[in-house]
Short mmCIF file of N, CA and C in Angstrom, two decimals:
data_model
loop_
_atom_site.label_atom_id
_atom_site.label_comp_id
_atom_site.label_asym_id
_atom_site.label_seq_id
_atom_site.Cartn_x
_atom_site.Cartn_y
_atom_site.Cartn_z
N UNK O 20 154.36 95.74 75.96
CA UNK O 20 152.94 96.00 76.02
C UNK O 20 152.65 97.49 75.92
N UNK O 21 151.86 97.91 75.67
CA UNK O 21 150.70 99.21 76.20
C UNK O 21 150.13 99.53 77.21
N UNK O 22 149.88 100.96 77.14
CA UNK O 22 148.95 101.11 78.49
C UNK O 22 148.22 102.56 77.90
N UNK O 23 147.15 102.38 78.57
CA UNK O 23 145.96 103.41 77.67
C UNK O 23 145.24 103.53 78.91
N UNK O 24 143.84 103.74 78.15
CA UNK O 24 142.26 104.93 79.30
C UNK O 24 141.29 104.03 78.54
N UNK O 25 140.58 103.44 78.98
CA UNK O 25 139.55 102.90 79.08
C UNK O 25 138.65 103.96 79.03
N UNK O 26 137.80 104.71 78.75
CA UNK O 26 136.54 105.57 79.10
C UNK O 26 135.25 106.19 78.31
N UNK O 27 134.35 106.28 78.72
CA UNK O 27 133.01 106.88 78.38
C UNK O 27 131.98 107.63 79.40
N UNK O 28 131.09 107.29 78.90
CA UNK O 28 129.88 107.83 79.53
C UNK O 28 128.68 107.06 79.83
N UNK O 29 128.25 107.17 81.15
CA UNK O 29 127.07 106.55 81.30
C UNK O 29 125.83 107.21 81.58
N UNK O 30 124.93 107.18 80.95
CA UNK O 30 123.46 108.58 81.27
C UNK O 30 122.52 107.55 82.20
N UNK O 31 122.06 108.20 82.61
CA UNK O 31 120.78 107.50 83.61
C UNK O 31 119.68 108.11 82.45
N UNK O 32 118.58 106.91 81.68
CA UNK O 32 117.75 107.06 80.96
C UNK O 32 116.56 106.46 81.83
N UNK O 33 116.28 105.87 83.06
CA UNK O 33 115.51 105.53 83.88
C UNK O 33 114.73 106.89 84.44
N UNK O 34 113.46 106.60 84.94
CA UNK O 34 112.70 107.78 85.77
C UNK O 34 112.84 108.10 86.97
N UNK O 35 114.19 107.09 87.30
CA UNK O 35 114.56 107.37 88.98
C UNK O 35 116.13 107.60 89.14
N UNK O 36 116.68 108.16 90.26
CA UNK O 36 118.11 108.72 90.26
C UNK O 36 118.47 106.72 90.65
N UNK O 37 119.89 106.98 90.04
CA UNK O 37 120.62 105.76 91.00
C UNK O 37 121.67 105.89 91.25
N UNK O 38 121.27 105.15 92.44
CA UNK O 38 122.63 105.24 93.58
C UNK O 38 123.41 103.91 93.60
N UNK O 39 124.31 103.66 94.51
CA UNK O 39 125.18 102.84 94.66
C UNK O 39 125.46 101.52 93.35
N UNK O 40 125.63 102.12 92.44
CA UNK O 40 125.66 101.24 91.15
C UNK O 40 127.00 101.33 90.49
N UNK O 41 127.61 100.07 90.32
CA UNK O 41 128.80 100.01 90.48
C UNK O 41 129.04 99.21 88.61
N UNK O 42 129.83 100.06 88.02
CA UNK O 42 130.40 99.39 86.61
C UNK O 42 131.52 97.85 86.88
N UNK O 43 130.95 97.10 85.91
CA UNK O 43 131.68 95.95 85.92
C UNK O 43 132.25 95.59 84.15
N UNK O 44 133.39 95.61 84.69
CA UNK O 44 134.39 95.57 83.30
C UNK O 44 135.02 94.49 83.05
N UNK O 45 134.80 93.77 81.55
CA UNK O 45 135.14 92.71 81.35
C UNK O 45 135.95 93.14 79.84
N UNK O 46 137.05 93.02 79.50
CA UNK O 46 138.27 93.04 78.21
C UNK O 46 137.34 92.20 77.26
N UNK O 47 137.21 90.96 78.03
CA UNK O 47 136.87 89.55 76.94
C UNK O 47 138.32 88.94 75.84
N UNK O 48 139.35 89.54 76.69
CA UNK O 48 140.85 89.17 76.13
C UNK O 48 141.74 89.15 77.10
N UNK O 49 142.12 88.14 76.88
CA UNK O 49 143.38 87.56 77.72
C UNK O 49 144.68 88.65 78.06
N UNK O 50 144.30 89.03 76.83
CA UNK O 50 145.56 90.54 76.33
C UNK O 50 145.71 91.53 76.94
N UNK O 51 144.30 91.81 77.65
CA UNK O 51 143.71 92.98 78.07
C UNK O 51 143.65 93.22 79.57
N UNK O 52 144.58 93.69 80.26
CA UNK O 52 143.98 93.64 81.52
C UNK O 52 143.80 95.23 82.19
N UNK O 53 142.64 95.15 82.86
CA UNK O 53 141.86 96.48 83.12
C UNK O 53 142.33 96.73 84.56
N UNK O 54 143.13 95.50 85.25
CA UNK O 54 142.84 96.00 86.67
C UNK O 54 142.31 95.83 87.45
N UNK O 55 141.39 96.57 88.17
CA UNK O 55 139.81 96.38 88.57
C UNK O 55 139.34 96.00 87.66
N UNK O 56 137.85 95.18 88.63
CA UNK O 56 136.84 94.80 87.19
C UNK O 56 135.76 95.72 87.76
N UNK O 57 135.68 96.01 89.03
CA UNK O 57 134.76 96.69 89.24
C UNK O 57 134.74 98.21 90.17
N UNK O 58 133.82 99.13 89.44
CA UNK O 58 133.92 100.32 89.85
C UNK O 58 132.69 100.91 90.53
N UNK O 59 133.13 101.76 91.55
CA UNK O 59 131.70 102.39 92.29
C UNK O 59 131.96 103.64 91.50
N UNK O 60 130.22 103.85 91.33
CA UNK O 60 129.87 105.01 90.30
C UNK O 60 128.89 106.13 91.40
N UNK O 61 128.70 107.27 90.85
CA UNK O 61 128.61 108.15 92.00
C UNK O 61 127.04 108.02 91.63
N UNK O 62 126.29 108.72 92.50
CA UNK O 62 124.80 108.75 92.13
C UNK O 62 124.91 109.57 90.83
N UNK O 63 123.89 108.65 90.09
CA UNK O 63 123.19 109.46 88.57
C UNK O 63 121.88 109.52 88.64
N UNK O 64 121.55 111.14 88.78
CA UNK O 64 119.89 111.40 88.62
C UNK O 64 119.40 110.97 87.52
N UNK O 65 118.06 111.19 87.36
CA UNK O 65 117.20 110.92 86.69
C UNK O 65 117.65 111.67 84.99
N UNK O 66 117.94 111.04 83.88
CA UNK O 66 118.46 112.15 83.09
C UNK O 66 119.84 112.62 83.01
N UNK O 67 120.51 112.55 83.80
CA UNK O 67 121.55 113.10 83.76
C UNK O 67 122.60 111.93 83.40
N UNK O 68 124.05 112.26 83.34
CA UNK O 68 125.22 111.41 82.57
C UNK O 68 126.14 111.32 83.70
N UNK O 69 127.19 110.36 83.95
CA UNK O 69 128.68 110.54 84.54
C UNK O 69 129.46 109.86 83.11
N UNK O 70 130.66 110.46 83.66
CA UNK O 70 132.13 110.06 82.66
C UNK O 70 132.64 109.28 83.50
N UNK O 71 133.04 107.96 83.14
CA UNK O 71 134.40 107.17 83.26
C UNK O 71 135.57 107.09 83.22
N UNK O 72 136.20 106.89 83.64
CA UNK O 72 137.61 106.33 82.89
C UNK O 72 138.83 105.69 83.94
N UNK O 73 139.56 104.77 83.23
CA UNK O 73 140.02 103.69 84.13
C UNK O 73 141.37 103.25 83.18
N UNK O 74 142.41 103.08 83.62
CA UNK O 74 143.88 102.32 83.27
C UNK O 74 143.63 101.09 82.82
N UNK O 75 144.53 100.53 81.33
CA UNK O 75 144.28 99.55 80.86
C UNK O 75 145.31 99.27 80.41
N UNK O 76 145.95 98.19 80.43
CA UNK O 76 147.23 97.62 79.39
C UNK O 76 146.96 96.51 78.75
N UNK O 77 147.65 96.46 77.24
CA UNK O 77 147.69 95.50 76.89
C UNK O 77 149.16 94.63 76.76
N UNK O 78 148.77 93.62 76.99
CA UNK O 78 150.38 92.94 76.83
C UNK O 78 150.23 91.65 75.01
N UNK O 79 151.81 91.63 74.83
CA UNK O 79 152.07 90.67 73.72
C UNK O 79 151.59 91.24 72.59
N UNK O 80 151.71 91.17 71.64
CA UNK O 80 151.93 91.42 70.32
C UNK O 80 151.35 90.07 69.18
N UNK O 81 150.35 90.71 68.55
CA UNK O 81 149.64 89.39 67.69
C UNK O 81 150.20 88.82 66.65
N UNK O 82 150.83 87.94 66.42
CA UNK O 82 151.44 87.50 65.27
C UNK O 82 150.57 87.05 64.36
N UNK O 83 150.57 87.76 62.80
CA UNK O 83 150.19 86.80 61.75
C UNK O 83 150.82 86.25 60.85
N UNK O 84 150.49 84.47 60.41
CA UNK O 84 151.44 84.37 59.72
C UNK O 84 151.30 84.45 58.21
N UNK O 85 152.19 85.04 57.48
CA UNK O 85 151.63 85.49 56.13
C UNK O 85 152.54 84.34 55.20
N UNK O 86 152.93 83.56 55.98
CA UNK O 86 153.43 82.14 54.62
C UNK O 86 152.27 81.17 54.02
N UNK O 87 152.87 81.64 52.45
CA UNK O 87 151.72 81.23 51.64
C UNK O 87 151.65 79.45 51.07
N UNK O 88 152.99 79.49 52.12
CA UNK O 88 153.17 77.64 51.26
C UNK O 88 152.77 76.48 51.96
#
């Protein structure tokens, strides 16, 4: 398998700061596992951004099969 960083950015585009708001992470693959699914995020004012980032592996290897007969 792999193992990588999950990450971005989240801006607060609302007219009010928020607090206790927690990211919830879903792969949507079996392949994929993140770990946690869920993260506490620090207060984001009004306008302003936080960065993410979080451990991810993937396991197994996708086989395709390329027989044409």
């Amino acid at each position: 398998g792999y193992s990588g960083t999950v990450s971005g950015t989240l801006t607060n585009e609302g007219p009010v700061d928020v607090e206790n708001a927690v990211l919830v992470a879903d792969s949507g693959s079996d392949r994929v596992s993140l770990g946690e699914s869920r993260y506490a995020l620090p207060t984001i004012p009004a306008g302003e951004s936080t960065d993410f980032s979080f451990d991810a592996d993937v396991s197994g290897a996708r086989t395709v099969d390329r027989d044409s007969s």
